[in-house]
Structures are given as structure tokens and as C-alpha cells.
mmCIF file of C-alpha atoms and ligand atoms in Angstrom:
data_model
loop_
_atom_site.group_PDB
_atom_site.id
_atom_site.type_symbol
_atom_site.label_atom_id
_atom_site.label_comp_id
_atom_site.label_asym_id
_atom_site.label_seq_id
_atom_site.Cartn_x
_atom_site.Cartn_y
_atom_site.Cartn_z
ATOM 1 C CA MET N 1 -161.013 -94.348 146.880
ATOM 2 C CA ALA N 2 -162.625 -91.380 147.291
ATOM 3 C CA SER N 3 -164.275 -89.560 145.021
ATOM 4 C CA SER N 4 -163.063 -86.377 142.581
ATOM 5 C CA ILE N 5 -164.142 -83.580 141.062
ATOM 6 C CA VAL N 6 -163.130 -82.551 137.568
ATOM 7 C CA LEU N 7 -164.029 -78.934 136.529
ATOM 8 C CA PHE N 8 -164.208 -78.731 132.376
ATOM 9 C CA GLY N 9 -163.486 -76.087 129.535
ATOM 10 C CA PRO N 10 -162.342 -74.187 127.746
ATOM 11 C CA PRO N 11 -159.769 -71.249 128.696
ATOM 12 C CA GLY N 12 -161.749 -68.698 130.897
ATOM 13 C CA ALA N 13 -165.030 -70.133 130.947
ATOM 14 C CA GLY N 14 -164.562 -69.790 134.600
ATOM 15 C CA LYS N 15 -163.005 -72.644 135.872
ATOM 16 C CA GLY N 16 -160.947 -70.962 138.495
ATOM 17 C CA THR N 17 -163.689 -68.187 139.210
ATOM 18 C CA GLN N 18 -166.320 -71.087 140.304
ATOM 19 C CA ALA N 19 -163.596 -73.394 142.087
ATOM 20 C CA GLY N 20 -163.221 -71.932 145.280
ATOM 21 C CA ASN N 21 -167.612 -71.700 146.048
ATOM 22 C CA ILE N 22 -166.825 -75.907 145.495
ATOM 23 C CA VAL N 23 -163.792 -75.968 148.040
ATOM 24 C CA ARG N 24 -166.488 -74.600 150.100
ATOM 25 C CA LEU N 25 -169.302 -77.060 148.817
ATOM 26 C CA THR N 26 -167.380 -80.215 149.096
ATOM 27 C CA GLY N 27 -164.640 -79.589 151.163
ATOM 28 C CA LYS N 28 -162.583 -80.543 148.354
ATOM 29 C CA PRO N 29 -158.839 -79.133 148.214
ATOM 30 C CA GLN N 30 -158.515 -77.761 144.501
ATOM 31 C CA ILE N 31 -155.826 -79.165 142.153
ATOM 32 C CA SER N 32 -155.338 -76.558 139.339
ATOM 33 C CA THR N 33 -152.239 -77.753 137.198
ATOM 34 C CA GLY N 34 -151.949 -74.037 135.345
ATOM 35 C CA ASP N 35 -151.296 -72.679 139.179
ATOM 36 C CA MET N 36 -148.484 -75.828 140.105
ATOM 37 C CA LEU N 37 -147.085 -75.071 136.851
ATOM 38 C CA ARG N 38 -146.643 -70.624 137.260
ATOM 39 C CA ALA N 39 -145.397 -72.148 140.681
ATOM 40 C CA ALA N 40 -142.702 -74.122 139.025
ATOM 41 C CA LEU N 41 -142.121 -71.329 136.743
ATOM 42 C CA SER N 42 -141.665 -68.451 139.733
ATOM 43 C CA ALA N 43 -139.485 -71.281 141.491
ATOM 44 C CA GLY N 44 -137.452 -71.505 138.626
ATOM 45 C CA THR N 45 -137.030 -75.441 138.761
ATOM 46 C CA SER N 46 -136.492 -77.428 136.378
ATOM 47 C CA LEU N 47 -139.883 -78.597 135.714
ATOM 48 C CA GLY N 48 -140.862 -75.012 135.153
ATOM 49 C CA LEU N 49 -138.381 -74.628 132.935
ATOM 50 C CA GLU N 50 -139.292 -77.462 130.592
ATOM 51 C CA ALA N 51 -142.770 -76.377 130.982
ATOM 52 C CA LYS N 52 -141.638 -72.425 130.367
ATOM 53 C CA GLY N 53 -141.857 -72.313 126.171
ATOM 54 C CA TYR N 54 -145.110 -74.415 125.838
ATOM 55 C CA MET N 55 -147.041 -71.923 128.668
ATOM 56 C CA GLU N 56 -145.977 -69.045 127.148
ATOM 57 C CA SER N 57 -146.980 -69.820 123.286
ATOM 58 C CA GLY N 58 -150.169 -71.731 124.849
ATOM 59 C CA GLN N 59 -149.642 -74.908 123.954
ATOM 60 C CA LEU N 60 -149.969 -77.836 125.902
ATOM 61 C CA VAL N 61 -147.600 -79.080 128.357
ATOM 62 C CA PRO N 62 -146.459 -82.857 127.670
ATOM 63 C CA ASP N 63 -148.612 -85.924 129.315
ATOM 64 C CA SER N 64 -145.824 -87.057 131.274
ATOM 65 C CA ILE N 65 -144.827 -83.391 132.820
ATOM 66 C CA ILE N 66 -148.218 -83.488 133.890
ATOM 67 C CA ILE N 67 -149.000 -86.579 134.752
ATOM 68 C CA GLY N 68 -146.245 -87.155 136.954
ATOM 69 C CA LEU N 69 -147.130 -83.800 138.616
ATOM 70 C CA ILE N 70 -150.507 -85.277 139.665
ATOM 71 C CA GLU N 71 -149.281 -88.500 140.811
ATOM 72 C CA GLU N 72 -147.142 -86.400 143.168
ATOM 73 C CA ARG N 73 -149.831 -83.818 144.516
ATOM 74 C CA LEU N 74 -151.839 -86.607 145.250
ATOM 75 C CA THR N 75 -149.674 -88.798 147.554
ATOM 76 C CA GLN N 76 -150.465 -85.663 149.908
ATOM 77 C CA PRO N 77 -152.221 -86.525 153.427
ATOM 78 C CA ASP N 78 -155.073 -83.465 152.147
ATOM 79 C CA ALA N 79 -156.229 -85.201 148.427
ATOM 80 C CA SER N 80 -157.028 -88.792 150.804
ATOM 81 C CA ASP N 81 -160.359 -87.395 150.753
ATOM 82 C CA GLY N 82 -161.054 -86.473 146.571
ATOM 83 C CA VAL N 83 -159.944 -83.204 145.062
ATOM 84 C CA LEU N 84 -161.091 -80.694 142.383
ATOM 85 C CA PHE N 85 -158.884 -80.940 139.643
ATOM 86 C CA ASP N 86 -159.122 -77.413 138.055
ATOM 87 C CA GLY N 87 -157.701 -77.685 134.332
ATOM 88 C CA PHE N 88 -157.572 -81.563 134.667
ATOM 89 C CA PRO N 89 -157.405 -84.251 132.322
ATOM 90 C CA ARG N 90 -156.625 -81.535 129.176
ATOM 91 C CA THR N 91 -155.871 -84.861 126.983
ATOM 92 C CA ILE N 92 -157.258 -88.365 126.984
ATOM 93 C CA ALA N 93 -154.331 -89.732 127.854
ATOM 94 C CA GLN N 94 -154.285 -86.996 130.849
ATOM 95 C CA ALA N 95 -157.812 -88.708 131.470
ATOM 96 C CA GLU N 96 -156.604 -92.462 130.962
ATOM 97 C CA ALA N 97 -153.678 -91.462 133.560
ATOM 98 C CA LEU N 98 -156.192 -90.402 135.748
ATOM 99 C CA SER N 99 -158.577 -93.454 135.974
ATOM 100 C CA GLU N 100 -155.937 -95.838 137.138
ATOM 101 C CA ILE N 101 -155.142 -93.368 140.224
ATOM 102 C CA ALA N 102 -158.300 -91.346 140.794
ATOM 103 C CA ASP N 103 -161.945 -91.881 141.510
ATOM 104 C CA VAL N 104 -163.643 -89.217 139.435
ATOM 105 C CA SER N 105 -167.488 -89.426 140.269
ATOM 106 C CA VAL N 106 -168.753 -85.790 137.826
ATOM 107 C CA VAL N 107 -167.156 -83.454 135.298
ATOM 108 C CA ILE N 108 -168.816 -80.446 135.557
ATOM 109 C CA ALA N 109 -167.957 -78.456 131.829
ATOM 110 C CA ILE N 110 -168.459 -74.712 131.954
ATOM 111 C CA GLU N 111 -169.452 -73.805 128.755
ATOM 112 C CA VAL N 112 -168.795 -70.696 126.986
ATOM 113 C CA PRO N 113 -168.524 -69.801 123.358
ATOM 114 C CA ASP N 114 -165.830 -69.253 121.730
ATOM 115 C CA SER N 115 -166.513 -65.873 120.894
ATOM 116 C CA ARG N 116 -166.491 -64.879 124.602
ATOM 117 C CA ILE N 117 -162.833 -66.246 125.427
ATOM 118 C CA VAL N 118 -160.765 -63.479 124.046
ATOM 119 C CA ASP N 119 -162.636 -60.831 126.214
ATOM 120 C CA ARG N 120 -163.075 -62.926 129.345
ATOM 121 C CA ILE N 121 -159.315 -63.913 128.967
ATOM 122 C CA CYS N 122 -157.955 -60.484 128.205
ATOM 123 C CA GLY N 123 -159.456 -58.284 130.649
ATOM 124 C CA ARG N 124 -158.333 -60.894 133.626
ATOM 125 C CA TYR N 125 -156.356 -59.528 136.417
ATOM 126 C CA THR N 126 -154.973 -61.893 140.057
ATOM 127 C CA CYS N 127 -154.417 -60.772 143.125
ATOM 128 C CA ALA N 128 -150.878 -60.949 143.841
ATOM 129 C CA SER N 129 -151.307 -62.324 147.435
ATOM 130 C CA CYS N 130 -153.907 -65.068 147.659
ATOM 131 C CA ASP N 131 -155.012 -65.410 143.373
ATOM 132 C CA ALA N 132 -158.368 -64.543 143.517
ATOM 133 C CA VAL N 133 -159.497 -63.935 140.197
ATOM 134 C CA TYR N 134 -160.849 -60.544 138.934
ATOM 135 C CA HIS N 135 -162.372 -59.147 135.205
ATOM 136 C CA ASP N 136 -161.954 -55.249 133.940
ATOM 137 C CA THR N 137 -165.451 -55.380 133.010
ATOM 138 C CA PHE N 138 -166.926 -58.322 134.265
ATOM 139 C CA ASN N 139 -165.812 -58.781 137.795
ATOM 140 C CA PRO N 140 -164.179 -55.965 139.050
ATOM 141 C CA THR N 141 -162.292 -55.249 142.931
ATOM 142 C CA THR N 142 -165.213 -52.938 144.496
ATOM 143 C CA THR N 143 -162.090 -50.755 145.709
ATOM 144 C CA GLN N 144 -160.075 -50.312 142.409
ATOM 145 C CA GLY N 145 -156.787 -51.534 142.902
ATOM 146 C CA THR N 146 -157.816 -53.546 146.147
ATOM 147 C CA CYS N 147 -158.586 -57.422 146.382
ATOM 148 C CA ASP N 148 -161.897 -57.803 148.135
ATOM 149 C CA GLU N 149 -160.548 -61.063 149.482
ATOM 150 C CA CYS N 150 -158.012 -60.101 151.309
ATOM 151 C CA GLY N 151 -157.016 -56.765 151.204
ATOM 152 C CA HIS N 152 -153.853 -56.904 149.230
ATOM 153 C CA THR N 153 -153.263 -54.388 147.035
ATOM 154 C CA GLU N 154 -150.759 -55.283 143.990
ATOM 155 C CA MET N 155 -152.926 -57.602 141.289
ATOM 156 C CA LYS N 156 -151.293 -59.038 138.719
ATOM 157 C CA ARG N 157 -151.552 -60.104 134.800
ATOM 158 C CA ARG N 158 -150.449 -63.610 133.545
ATOM 159 C CA ALA N 159 -148.190 -63.117 130.523
ATOM 160 C CA ASP N 160 -150.485 -65.556 128.400
ATOM 161 C CA ASP N 161 -153.717 -63.144 128.373
ATOM 162 C CA ASN N 162 -152.674 -61.466 125.309
ATOM 163 C CA GLU N 163 -155.283 -62.249 122.106
ATOM 164 C CA GLU N 164 -152.700 -64.023 120.658
ATOM 165 C CA THR N 165 -151.702 -67.160 122.932
ATOM 166 C CA VAL N 166 -155.322 -67.246 123.765
ATOM 167 C CA ARG N 167 -156.142 -67.860 119.841
ATOM 168 C CA THR N 168 -153.249 -70.845 119.941
ATOM 169 C CA ARG N 169 -154.337 -72.185 124.017
ATOM 170 C CA LEU N 170 -158.237 -72.150 122.163
ATOM 171 C CA SER N 171 -157.020 -74.015 119.158
ATOM 172 C CA ALA N 172 -155.189 -76.680 121.455
ATOM 173 C CA TYR N 173 -158.342 -76.632 123.323
ATOM 174 C CA HIS N 174 -160.515 -78.042 120.604
ATOM 175 C CA SER N 175 -158.126 -80.401 119.340
ATOM 176 C CA GLN N 176 -157.052 -81.870 121.779
ATOM 177 C CA THR N 177 -159.617 -81.363 124.964
ATOM 178 C CA ALA N 178 -162.961 -80.948 123.491
ATOM 179 C CA PRO N 179 -162.798 -84.580 122.665
ATOM 180 C CA LEU N 180 -162.833 -85.758 126.503
ATOM 181 C CA ALA N 181 -166.591 -84.187 126.348
ATOM 182 C CA ASP N 182 -167.386 -87.598 124.548
ATOM 183 C CA TRP N 183 -164.204 -89.538 126.301
ATOM 184 C CA TYR N 184 -166.620 -88.938 129.670
ATOM 185 C CA ARG N 185 -169.532 -89.078 127.972
ATOM 186 C CA GLN N 186 -169.363 -92.509 127.181
ATOM 187 C CA ARG N 187 -168.570 -92.998 130.833
ATOM 188 C CA ASP N 188 -171.928 -91.053 131.889
ATOM 189 C CA LEU N 189 -169.700 -88.638 134.037
ATOM 190 C CA PHE N 190 -170.306 -85.673 131.990
ATOM 191 C CA VAL N 191 -172.590 -82.840 132.992
ATOM 192 C CA ALA N 192 -172.287 -79.593 131.108
ATOM 193 C CA VAL N 193 -173.978 -75.989 132.645
ATOM 194 C CA ASP N 194 -174.066 -72.918 130.732
ATOM 195 C CA GLY N 195 -171.071 -70.552 131.574
ATOM 196 C CA ASP N 196 -172.482 -68.164 129.097
ATOM 197 C CA GLN N 197 -174.231 -66.278 131.908
ATOM 198 C CA ASP N 198 -173.212 -63.977 135.301
ATOM 199 C CA ILE N 199 -171.285 -65.514 137.851
ATOM 200 C CA ASN N 200 -173.713 -65.734 140.682
ATOM 201 C CA THR N 201 -175.932 -67.956 137.840
ATOM 202 C CA VAL N 202 -173.497 -70.144 137.176
ATOM 203 C CA SER N 203 -172.366 -70.727 140.870
ATOM 204 C CA ALA N 204 -175.886 -71.663 141.179
ATOM 205 C CA SER N 205 -176.213 -74.278 138.379
ATOM 206 C CA ILE N 206 -173.199 -75.531 139.669
ATOM 207 C CA SER N 207 -174.502 -76.484 143.061
ATOM 208 C CA GLU N 208 -177.489 -77.701 141.615
ATOM 209 C CA VAL N 209 -175.388 -80.666 139.961
ATOM 210 C CA LEU N 210 -172.938 -81.020 143.302
HETATM 211 P P1 ADP I 1 -160.670 -70.030 133.931
HETATM 212 O O1 ADP I 1 -159.545 -71.161 134.739
HETATM 213 O O2 ADP I 1 -161.453 -71.762 133.255
HETATM 214 O O3 ADP I 1 -159.459 -69.668 132.892
HETATM 215 P P2 ADP I 1 -161.199 -67.394 134.743
HETATM 216 O O4 ADP I 1 -162.337 -68.060 135.698
HETATM 217 O O5 ADP I 1 -160.041 -67.500 135.251
HETATM 218 O O6 ADP I 1 -161.223 -68.833 134.012
HETATM 219 O O7 ADP I 1 -161.815 -66.736 134.015
HETATM 220 C C1 ADP I 1 -162.319 -66.109 133.716
HETATM 221 C C2 ADP I 1 -162.139 -64.527 133.083
HETATM 222 O O8 ADP I 1 -163.621 -64.334 132.596
HETATM 223 C C3 ADP I 1 -161.466 -63.655 134.781
HETATM 224 O O9 ADP I 1 -160.839 -62.634 134.528
HETATM 225 C C4 ADP I 1 -163.382 -63.981 135.241
HETATM 226 O O10 ADP I 1 -163.147 -62.613 136.389
HETATM 227 C C5 ADP I 1 -163.992 -63.530 134.607
HETATM 228 N N1 ADP I 1 -165.179 -64.397 134.277
HETATM 229 C C6 ADP I 1 -165.429 -65.610 135.074
HETATM 230 N N2 ADP I 1 -166.427 -66.233 134.992
HETATM 231 C C7 ADP I 1 -167.674 -65.306 134.277
HETATM 232 C C8 ADP I 1 -168.772 -65.204 133.923
HETATM 233 N N3 ADP I 1 -169.597 -65.837 134.164
HETATM 234 N N4 ADP I 1 -169.244 -63.886 133.186
HETATM 235 C C9 ADP I 1 -168.255 -63.351 133.412
HETATM 236 N N5 ADP I 1 -166.998 -63.334 133.425
HETATM 237 C C10 ADP I 1 -166.353 -63.988 133.649
HETATM 238 P P1 ADP I 2 -156.516 -71.190 131.891
HETATM 239 O O1 ADP I 2 -157.574 -72.627 131.827
HETATM 240 O O2 ADP I 2 -156.659 -70.053 131.877
HETATM 241 O O3 ADP I 2 -156.106 -71.868 129.892
HETATM 242 P P2 ADP I 2 -154.399 -72.778 133.084
HETATM 243 O O4 ADP I 2 -153.776 -71.852 134.178
HETATM 244 O O5 ADP I 2 -155.395 -73.823 133.162
HETATM 245 O O6 ADP I 2 -155.222 -71.565 131.696
HETATM 246 O O7 ADP I 2 -153.212 -73.516 132.075
HETATM 247 C C1 ADP I 2 -151.521 -72.126 131.665
HETATM 248 C C2 ADP I 2 -150.763 -73.224 130.778
HETATM 249 O O8 ADP I 2 -150.510 -74.404 131.417
HETATM 250 C C3 ADP I 2 -151.608 -73.837 129.654
HETATM 251 O O9 ADP I 2 -151.879 -73.168 128.665
HETATM 252 C C4 ADP I 2 -150.916 -75.033 128.977
HETATM 253 O O10 ADP I 2 -149.460 -74.533 128.648
HETATM 254 C C5 ADP I 2 -149.958 -75.229 130.376
HETATM 255 N N1 ADP I 2 -151.376 -76.419 131.299
HETATM 256 C C6 ADP I 2 -151.951 -76.543 132.414
HETATM 257 N N2 ADP I 2 -152.821 -77.734 132.472
HETATM 258 C C7 ADP I 2 -152.390 -78.243 131.800
HETATM 259 C C8 ADP I 2 -153.380 -79.758 131.424
HETATM 260 N N3 ADP I 2 -153.542 -79.927 132.168
HETATM 261 N N4 ADP I 2 -152.103 -80.351 130.098
HETATM 262 C C9 ADP I 2 -151.195 -79.793 129.915
HETATM 263 N N5 ADP I 2 -150.728 -78.760 129.970
HETATM 264 C C10 ADP I 2 -151.501 -77.727 130.795
HETATM 265 ZN ZN1 ZN I 3 -156.288 -61.016 147.647
#
């Protein structure tokens, strides 16, 4: 089995921001369960409808839905040489299911204190065309309103990127996701990088790990 990488960290840690660089370095495709769920939601599929309430309130979507989504995604040909998981697994049950279907070679945890998370998430916006990730203060587009990556001029913000929902997401992270750190440490797969630095410094730390 070809080996996969897991990008781990609280909401707003910078997983999506760092994923592009890892994809370039490794050639592995990015699989973001959050992006897949949002695509299902906007396509109006039954899976999207099932996930909607959880996502809007900031709770985790049930494991059975997530595991089904991942199992199906991993059957696609581009996943055969391993992938980059972004935002998955988020529970021990998801990690156990993953261990049955893929070989994880390293879990890269981007560590950011809670005190930074609300500002990061409440300032986040993305390109409506290519999903490049920006921030009002920390990483704005060079020309206001125009995507640096693709030149598109429409930006979007996520419905769940508000202070109240962020607090729920953070508490879900601490109670359900953070215990995975020890689970992966016990398997010698866990490597932490300091995510409380500028974007390029975090990228350099991750490149070193890889
Ligand atoms: P995640 O995928 O982990 O939820 P994102 O990559 O979407 O996180 O980043 C959340 C927000 O924080 C975005 O607006 C992004 O531009 C910004 N951001 C990412 N990394 C950093 C960093 N190292 N310093 C400051 N802001 C950052
Ligand atoms: P972030 O990293 O910024 O919190 P994501 O895009 O990864 O955002 O996730 C958005 C929402 O989608 C989560 O709050 C949760 O409701 C749902 N979600 C995404 N991935 C998972 C997962 N692996 N398990 C359970 N729920 C998930
Ligand atoms: Zn773009």
C-alpha cells in the first residue's frame, strides 16, 4: 500500500493553507473532508443534507458518513499512490477505520493556541473559483478582491466561520479530535510543527519534516 500523509490540527490552524505546498512537494492529491462535505451540500445531495445541521452548528459529522465518503474517494485512480488527508481523521473511530484501508506514514500536526483561532477563522476568505485561502489581515490578496492564484474577482466566506460556531468547533476539537494526537504518538507517526509563525516559516518547518 502506498503511504499517505495526515495534516492534523484545530480549525484555522492553517491546514488548507499548507496543503498546496505539500501537494507540490509530494505529488499526492489533497483530500479534504470539509471541502467534500461543502461540495455535497451545495450540490444538494442527500449526504450533504444529512451533514448540513452538524456543519452549520460546528459539530462533527457522524463517523459513518465520513468513513463512507473516504472509502469511496480512495477507490479513485489518483489515490493509488497515497494521498494527503486534510481535516481527516478527526475521531479515534475514523483513525481506526483509516488504518484498515490506507497506510499512514506521518501525521503532521500544526499547533496553534486557541487564543489565535478566532481571529484566524473570522478573517478567512477564499477564492470562489480556485479555493485559494486568504485572510483579511494575515494574508490578503495582493490586489484587493482579485485572486493571486487565478485572477478571479469573486471571493467567498464560509457560513460557519463566525465566532459562535468557532467556539463549538474548538470544543469538538478538544474533546473528540485532540485525543488522536496520543493515538498517533503511540504508533510513532506524530510530528508537531509550530503553527503560530508566519505562513512561510510554517511551510519551511513542514518541508523539513517531509
Ligand atoms: P484550516 O484549513 O486548518 O482550517 P486555513 O488554512 O483555512 O486553516 O487557515 C485559516 C485562516 O488563517 C486563513 O484565513 C489563513 O489565511 C490564515 N492563516 C493560515 N496560516 C496562517 C499563519 N501561519 N499565520 C497567520 N494566518 C494564517
Ligand atoms: P476547519 O478545519 O476550518 O474546521 P473543515 O472544512 O475541515 O474546517 O470542516 C468543516 C466542518 O465539516 C466541520 O466543522 C465538521 O462539521 C465537518 N467535518 C469536516 N471533516 C470532518 C471529519 N473528518 N469528521 C467529522 N466532521 C467533519
Ligand atoms: Zn483563485
